[in-house]
mmCIF file of C-alpha atoms in Angstrom:
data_model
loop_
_atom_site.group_PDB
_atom_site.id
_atom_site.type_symbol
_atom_site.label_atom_id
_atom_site.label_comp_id
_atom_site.label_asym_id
_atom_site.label_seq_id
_atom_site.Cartn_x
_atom_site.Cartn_y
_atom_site.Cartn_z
ATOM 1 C CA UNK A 12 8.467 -16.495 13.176
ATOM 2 C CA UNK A 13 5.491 -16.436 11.330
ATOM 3 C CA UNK A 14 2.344 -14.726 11.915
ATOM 4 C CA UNK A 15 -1.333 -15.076 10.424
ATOM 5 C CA UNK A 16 -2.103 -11.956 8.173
ATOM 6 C CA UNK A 17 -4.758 -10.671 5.506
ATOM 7 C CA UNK A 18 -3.189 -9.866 2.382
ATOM 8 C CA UNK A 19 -5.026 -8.800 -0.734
ATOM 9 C CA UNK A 20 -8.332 -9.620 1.228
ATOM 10 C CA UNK A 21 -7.281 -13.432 1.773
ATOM 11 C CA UNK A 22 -6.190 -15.141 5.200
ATOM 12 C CA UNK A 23 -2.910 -16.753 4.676
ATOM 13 C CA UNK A 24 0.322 -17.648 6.568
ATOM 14 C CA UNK A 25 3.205 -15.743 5.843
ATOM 15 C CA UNK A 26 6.843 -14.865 7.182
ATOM 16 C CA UNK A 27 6.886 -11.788 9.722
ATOM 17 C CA UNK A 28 8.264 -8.750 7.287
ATOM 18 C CA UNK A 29 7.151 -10.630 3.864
ATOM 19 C CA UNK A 30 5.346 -7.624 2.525
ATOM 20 C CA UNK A 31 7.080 -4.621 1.653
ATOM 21 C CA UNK A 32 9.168 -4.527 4.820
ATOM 22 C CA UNK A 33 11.161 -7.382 3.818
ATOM 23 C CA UNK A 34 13.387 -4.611 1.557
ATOM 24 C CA UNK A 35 16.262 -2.768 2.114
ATOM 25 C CA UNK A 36 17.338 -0.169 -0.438
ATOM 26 C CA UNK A 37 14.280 0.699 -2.024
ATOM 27 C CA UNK A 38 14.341 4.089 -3.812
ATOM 28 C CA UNK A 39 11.457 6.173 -5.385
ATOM 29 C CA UNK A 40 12.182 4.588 -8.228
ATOM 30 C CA UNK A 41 14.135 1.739 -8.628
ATOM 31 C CA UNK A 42 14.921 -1.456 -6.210
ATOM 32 C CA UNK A 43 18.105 -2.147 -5.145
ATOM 33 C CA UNK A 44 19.335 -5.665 -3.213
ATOM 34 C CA UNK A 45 15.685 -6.649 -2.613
ATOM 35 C CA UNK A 46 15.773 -9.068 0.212
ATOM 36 C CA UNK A 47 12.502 -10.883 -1.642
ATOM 37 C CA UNK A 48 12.692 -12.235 -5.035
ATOM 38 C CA UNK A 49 10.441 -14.286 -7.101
ATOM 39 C CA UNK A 50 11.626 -16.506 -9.918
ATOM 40 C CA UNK A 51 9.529 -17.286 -12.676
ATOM 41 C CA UNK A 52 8.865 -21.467 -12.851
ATOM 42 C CA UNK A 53 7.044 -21.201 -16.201
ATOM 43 C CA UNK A 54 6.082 -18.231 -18.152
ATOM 44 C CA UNK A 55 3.400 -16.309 -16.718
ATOM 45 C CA UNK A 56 1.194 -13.105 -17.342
ATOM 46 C CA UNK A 57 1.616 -9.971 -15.516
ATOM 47 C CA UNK A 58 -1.461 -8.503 -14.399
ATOM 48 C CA UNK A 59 -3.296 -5.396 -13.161
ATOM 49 C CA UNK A 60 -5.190 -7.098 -10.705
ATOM 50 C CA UNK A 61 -5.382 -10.083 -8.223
ATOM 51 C CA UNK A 62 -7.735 -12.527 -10.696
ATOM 52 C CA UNK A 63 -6.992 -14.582 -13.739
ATOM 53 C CA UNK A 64 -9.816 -12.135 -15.523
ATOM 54 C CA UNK A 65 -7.627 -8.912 -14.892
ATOM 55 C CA UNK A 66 -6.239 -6.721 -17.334
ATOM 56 C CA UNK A 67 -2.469 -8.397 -18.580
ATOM 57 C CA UNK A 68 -0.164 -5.901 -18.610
ATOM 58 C CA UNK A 69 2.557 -8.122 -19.865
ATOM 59 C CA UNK A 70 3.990 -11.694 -20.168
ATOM 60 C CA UNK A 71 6.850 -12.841 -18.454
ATOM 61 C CA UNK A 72 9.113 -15.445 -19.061
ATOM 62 C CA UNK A 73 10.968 -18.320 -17.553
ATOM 63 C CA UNK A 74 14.220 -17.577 -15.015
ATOM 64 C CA UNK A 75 13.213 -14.160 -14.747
ATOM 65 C CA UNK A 76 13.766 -13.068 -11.404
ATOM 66 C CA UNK A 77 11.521 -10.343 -9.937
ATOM 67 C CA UNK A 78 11.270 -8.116 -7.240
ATOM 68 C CA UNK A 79 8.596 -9.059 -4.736
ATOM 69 C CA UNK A 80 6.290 -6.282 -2.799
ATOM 70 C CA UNK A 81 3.520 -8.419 -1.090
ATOM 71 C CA UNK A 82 2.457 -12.032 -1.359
ATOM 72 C CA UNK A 83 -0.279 -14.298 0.062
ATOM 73 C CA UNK A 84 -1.255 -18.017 -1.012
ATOM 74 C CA UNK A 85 -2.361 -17.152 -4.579
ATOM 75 C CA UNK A 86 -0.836 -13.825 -5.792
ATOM 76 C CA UNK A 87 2.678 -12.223 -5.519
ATOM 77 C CA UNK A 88 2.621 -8.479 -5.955
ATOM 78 C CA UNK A 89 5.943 -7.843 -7.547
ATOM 79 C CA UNK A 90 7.917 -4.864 -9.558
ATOM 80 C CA UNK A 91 8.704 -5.829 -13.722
ATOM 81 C CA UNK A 92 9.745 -3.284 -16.150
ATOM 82 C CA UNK A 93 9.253 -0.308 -14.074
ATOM 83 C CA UNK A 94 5.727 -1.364 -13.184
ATOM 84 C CA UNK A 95 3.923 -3.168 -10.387
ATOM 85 C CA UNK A 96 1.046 -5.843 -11.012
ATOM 86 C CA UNK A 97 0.237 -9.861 -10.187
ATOM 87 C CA UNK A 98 1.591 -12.479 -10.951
ATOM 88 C CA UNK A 99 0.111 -16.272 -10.130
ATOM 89 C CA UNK A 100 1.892 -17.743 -7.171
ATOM 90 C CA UNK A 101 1.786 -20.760 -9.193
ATOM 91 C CA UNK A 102 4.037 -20.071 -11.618
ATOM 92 C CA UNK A 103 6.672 -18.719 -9.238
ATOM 93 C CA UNK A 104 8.843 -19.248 -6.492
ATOM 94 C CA UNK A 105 9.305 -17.180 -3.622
ATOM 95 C CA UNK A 106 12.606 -15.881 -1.849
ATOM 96 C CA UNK A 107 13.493 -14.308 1.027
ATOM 97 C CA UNK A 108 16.878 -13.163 1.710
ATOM 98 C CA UNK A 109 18.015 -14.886 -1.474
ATOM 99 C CA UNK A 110 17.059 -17.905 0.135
ATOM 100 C CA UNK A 111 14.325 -20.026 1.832
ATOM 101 C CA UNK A 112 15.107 -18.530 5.163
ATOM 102 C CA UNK A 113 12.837 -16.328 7.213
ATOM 103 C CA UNK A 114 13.366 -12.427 7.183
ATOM 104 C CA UNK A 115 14.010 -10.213 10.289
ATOM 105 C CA UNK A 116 11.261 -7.883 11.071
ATOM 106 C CA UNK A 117 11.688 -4.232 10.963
ATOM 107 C CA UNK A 118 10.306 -0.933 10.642
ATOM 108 C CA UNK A 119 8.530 -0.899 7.231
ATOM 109 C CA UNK A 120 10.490 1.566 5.234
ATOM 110 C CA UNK A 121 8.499 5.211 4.282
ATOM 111 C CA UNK A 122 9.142 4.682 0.853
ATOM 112 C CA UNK A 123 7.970 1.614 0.377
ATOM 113 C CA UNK A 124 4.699 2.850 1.453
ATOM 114 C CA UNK A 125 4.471 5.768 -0.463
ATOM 115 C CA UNK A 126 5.097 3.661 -3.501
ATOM 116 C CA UNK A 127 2.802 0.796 -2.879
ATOM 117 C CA UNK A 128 -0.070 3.983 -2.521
ATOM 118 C CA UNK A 129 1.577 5.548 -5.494
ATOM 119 C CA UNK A 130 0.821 2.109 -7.400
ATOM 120 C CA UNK A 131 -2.950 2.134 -7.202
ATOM 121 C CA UNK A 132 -3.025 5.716 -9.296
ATOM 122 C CA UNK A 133 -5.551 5.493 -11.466
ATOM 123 C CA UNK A 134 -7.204 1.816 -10.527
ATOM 124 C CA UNK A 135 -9.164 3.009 -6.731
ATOM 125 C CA UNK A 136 -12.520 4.009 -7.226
ATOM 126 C CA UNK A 137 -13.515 6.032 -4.241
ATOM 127 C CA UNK A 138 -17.232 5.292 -2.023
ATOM 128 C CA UNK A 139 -17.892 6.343 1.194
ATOM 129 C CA UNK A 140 -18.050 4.051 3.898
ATOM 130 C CA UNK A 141 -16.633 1.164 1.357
ATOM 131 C CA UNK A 142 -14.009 -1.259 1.982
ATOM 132 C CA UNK A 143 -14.071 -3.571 -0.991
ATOM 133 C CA UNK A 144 -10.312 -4.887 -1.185
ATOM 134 C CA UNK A 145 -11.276 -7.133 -4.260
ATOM 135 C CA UNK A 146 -12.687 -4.419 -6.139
ATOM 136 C CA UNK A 147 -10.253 -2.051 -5.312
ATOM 137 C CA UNK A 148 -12.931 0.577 -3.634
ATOM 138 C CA UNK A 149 -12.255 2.291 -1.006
ATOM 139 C CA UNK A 150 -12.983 5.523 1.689
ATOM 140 C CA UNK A 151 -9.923 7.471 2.206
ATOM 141 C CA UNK A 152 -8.809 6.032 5.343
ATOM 142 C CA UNK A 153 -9.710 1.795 4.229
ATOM 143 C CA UNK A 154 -7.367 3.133 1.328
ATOM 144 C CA UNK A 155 -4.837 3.840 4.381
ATOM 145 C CA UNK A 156 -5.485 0.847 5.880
ATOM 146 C CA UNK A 157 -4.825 -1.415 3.220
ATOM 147 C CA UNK A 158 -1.964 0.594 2.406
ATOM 148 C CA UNK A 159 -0.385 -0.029 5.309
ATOM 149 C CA UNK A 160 -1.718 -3.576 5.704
ATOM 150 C CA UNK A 161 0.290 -4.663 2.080
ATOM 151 C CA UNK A 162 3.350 -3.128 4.066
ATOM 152 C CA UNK A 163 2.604 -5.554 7.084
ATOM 153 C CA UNK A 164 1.146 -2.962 9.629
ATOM 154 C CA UNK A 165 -2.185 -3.159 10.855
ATOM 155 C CA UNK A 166 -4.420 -0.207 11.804
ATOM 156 C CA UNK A 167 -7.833 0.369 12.411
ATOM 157 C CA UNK A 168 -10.549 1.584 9.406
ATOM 158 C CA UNK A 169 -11.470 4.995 10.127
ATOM 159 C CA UNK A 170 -9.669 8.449 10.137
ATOM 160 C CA UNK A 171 -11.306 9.460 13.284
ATOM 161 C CA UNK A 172 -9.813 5.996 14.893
ATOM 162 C CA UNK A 173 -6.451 6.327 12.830
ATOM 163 C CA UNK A 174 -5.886 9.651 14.210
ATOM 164 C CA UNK A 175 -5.493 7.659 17.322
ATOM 165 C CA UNK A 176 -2.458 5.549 16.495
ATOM 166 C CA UNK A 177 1.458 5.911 16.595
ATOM 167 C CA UNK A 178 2.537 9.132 17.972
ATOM 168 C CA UNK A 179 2.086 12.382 16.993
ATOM 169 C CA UNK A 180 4.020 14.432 14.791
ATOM 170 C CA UNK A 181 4.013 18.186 14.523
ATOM 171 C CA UNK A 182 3.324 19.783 10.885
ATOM 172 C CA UNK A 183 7.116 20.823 11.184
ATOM 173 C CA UNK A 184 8.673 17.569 11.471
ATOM 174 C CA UNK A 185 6.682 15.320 9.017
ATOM 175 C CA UNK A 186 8.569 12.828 7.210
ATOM 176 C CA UNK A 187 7.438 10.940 4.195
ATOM 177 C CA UNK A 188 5.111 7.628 5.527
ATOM 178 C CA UNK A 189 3.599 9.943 8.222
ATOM 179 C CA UNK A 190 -0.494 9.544 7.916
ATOM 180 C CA UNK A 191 -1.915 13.231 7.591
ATOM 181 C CA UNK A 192 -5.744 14.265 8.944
ATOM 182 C CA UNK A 193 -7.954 16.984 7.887
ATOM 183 C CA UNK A 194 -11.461 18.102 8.101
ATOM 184 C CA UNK A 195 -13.134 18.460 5.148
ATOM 185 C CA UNK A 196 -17.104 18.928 6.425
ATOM 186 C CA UNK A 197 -17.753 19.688 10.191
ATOM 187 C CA UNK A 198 -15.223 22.170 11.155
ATOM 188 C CA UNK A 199 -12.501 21.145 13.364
ATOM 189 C CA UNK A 200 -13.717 17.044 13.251
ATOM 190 C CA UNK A 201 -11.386 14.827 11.716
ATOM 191 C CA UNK A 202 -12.981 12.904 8.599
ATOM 192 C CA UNK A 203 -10.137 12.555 5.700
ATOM 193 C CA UNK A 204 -6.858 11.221 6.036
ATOM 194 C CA UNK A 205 -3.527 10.571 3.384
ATOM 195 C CA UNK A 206 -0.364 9.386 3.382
ATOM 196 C CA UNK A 207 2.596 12.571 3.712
ATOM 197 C CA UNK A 208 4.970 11.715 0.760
ATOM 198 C CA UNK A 209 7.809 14.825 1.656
ATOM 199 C CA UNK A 210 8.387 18.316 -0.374
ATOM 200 C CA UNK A 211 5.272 19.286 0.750
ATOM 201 C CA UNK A 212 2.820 16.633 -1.133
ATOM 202 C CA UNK A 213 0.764 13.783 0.164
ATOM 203 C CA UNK A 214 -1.667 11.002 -1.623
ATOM 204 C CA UNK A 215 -5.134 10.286 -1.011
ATOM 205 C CA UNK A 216 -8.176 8.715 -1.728
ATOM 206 C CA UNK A 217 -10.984 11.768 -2.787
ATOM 207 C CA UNK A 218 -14.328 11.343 -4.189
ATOM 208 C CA UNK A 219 -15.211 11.765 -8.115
ATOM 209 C CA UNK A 220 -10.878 11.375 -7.905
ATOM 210 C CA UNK A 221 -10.072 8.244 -6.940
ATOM 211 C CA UNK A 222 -6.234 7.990 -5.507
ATOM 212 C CA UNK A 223 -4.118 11.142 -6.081
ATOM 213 C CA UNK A 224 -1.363 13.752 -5.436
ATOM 214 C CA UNK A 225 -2.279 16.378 -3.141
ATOM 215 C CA UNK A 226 -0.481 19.729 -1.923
ATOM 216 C CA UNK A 227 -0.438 20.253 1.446
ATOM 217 C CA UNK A 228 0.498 23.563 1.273
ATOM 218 C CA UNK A 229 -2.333 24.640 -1.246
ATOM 219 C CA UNK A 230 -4.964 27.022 0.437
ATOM 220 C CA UNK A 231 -7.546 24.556 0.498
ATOM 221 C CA UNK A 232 -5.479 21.441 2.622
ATOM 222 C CA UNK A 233 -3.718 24.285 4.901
ATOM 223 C CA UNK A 234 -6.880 24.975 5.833
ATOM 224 C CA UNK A 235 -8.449 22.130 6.829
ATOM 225 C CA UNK A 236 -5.295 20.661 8.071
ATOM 226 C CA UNK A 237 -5.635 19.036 12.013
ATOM 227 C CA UNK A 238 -2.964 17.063 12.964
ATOM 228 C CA UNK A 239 -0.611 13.785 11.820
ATOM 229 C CA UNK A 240 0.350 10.667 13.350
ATOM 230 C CA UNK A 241 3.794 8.686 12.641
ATOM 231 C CA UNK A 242 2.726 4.344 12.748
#
């Protein structure tokens, strides 16, 4: 089956589960018996962003095979030497299953979420209201959103509207992918939202900060805490 999606801020056709739901195993830190590969036709650079002008991290070479996250018509987000970036979709060939077939859907794994936030650390410039998916700037819930969109789930921009979706999930019985709420200006309104990561932390999108670590047990976030939904 295959459905029509927005990935990396491009319309494109791709397999139901081909973002980070198509992988089973994945650990905080390492990927094991991805069920989407990409082999590398022709040596190609490994960059920070979705654009032939963005930063190279690195250069990879031919027959490597690499652990794909995301992919749309141009780009494959994929995992190489213990970092994630671009690579050309050009240059590459895409696998699912080990093989041309079509993946199963499934319920997009927690972790894969957390790290595909976890991976735009340092590179999210925070503006309210914004929604720039090219230029990587963001509000804290169109961070969310694309979040979750790059893991093949689609949810409204807004934490007010967010708060809305899935079930909800007492403080108690959080579990790393849940999306957390808080009111940080009118009392009692919901207007900031993360992603729970477990022991107590989550990672959001904060002004003057850009994407980070939070505590959600500090003073400040207990305070301000409302509620959290489970997508």
């Amino acid at each position: 089956m295959q459905l029509k999606k927005k990935y990396f801020g491009k319309k494109t056709i791709v397999s139901l589960g081909l973002a980070l739901s198509m992988f089973a195993g994945l650990t905080a830190t390492a990927l094991a018996s991805p069920s989407a590969t990409a082999t590398v036709n022709k040596g190609v650079n490994f960059r920070a962003d979705q654009s032939t002008s963005a930063p190279v991290i690195g250069f990879v070479k031919a027959g490597t095979v690499l652990p794909v996250e995301a992919a749309n018509n141009y780009w494959v987000l994929v995992d190489y030497n213990g970092k994630t970036g671009y690579v050309s979709r050009s240059y590459v060939t895409v696998h699912s299953n080990g093989s041309s077939s079509t993946p199963n859907s499934g319920t997009v794994s927690s972790s894969k979420i957390i790290n595909t936030a976890k991976s735009f650390q340092g590179r999210v410039k925070y503006v309210f209201g914004a929604r720039d998916q090219k230029r990587l700037i963001f509000d804290c819930s169109s961070f969310t959103q694309y979040i979750f969109q790059l893991n093949g789930k689609s949810i409204p921009w807004g934490s007010k509207a967010q708060a809305k979706v899935g079930s909800y999930i007492p403080k108690s019985k959080l579990q790393p992918g849940d999306l957390v709420f808080f009111s940080v200006s009118t009392p009692g309104q919901i207007n900031h939202v993360g992603i729970y990561m477990g022991n107590g932390q989550f990672i959001n999108n904060l002004p003057k900060k850009g994407v980070i670590i939070s505590s959600l047990n500090s003073s400040h976030w207990t305070s301000h805490y409302i509620t959290a939904r489970r997508v």
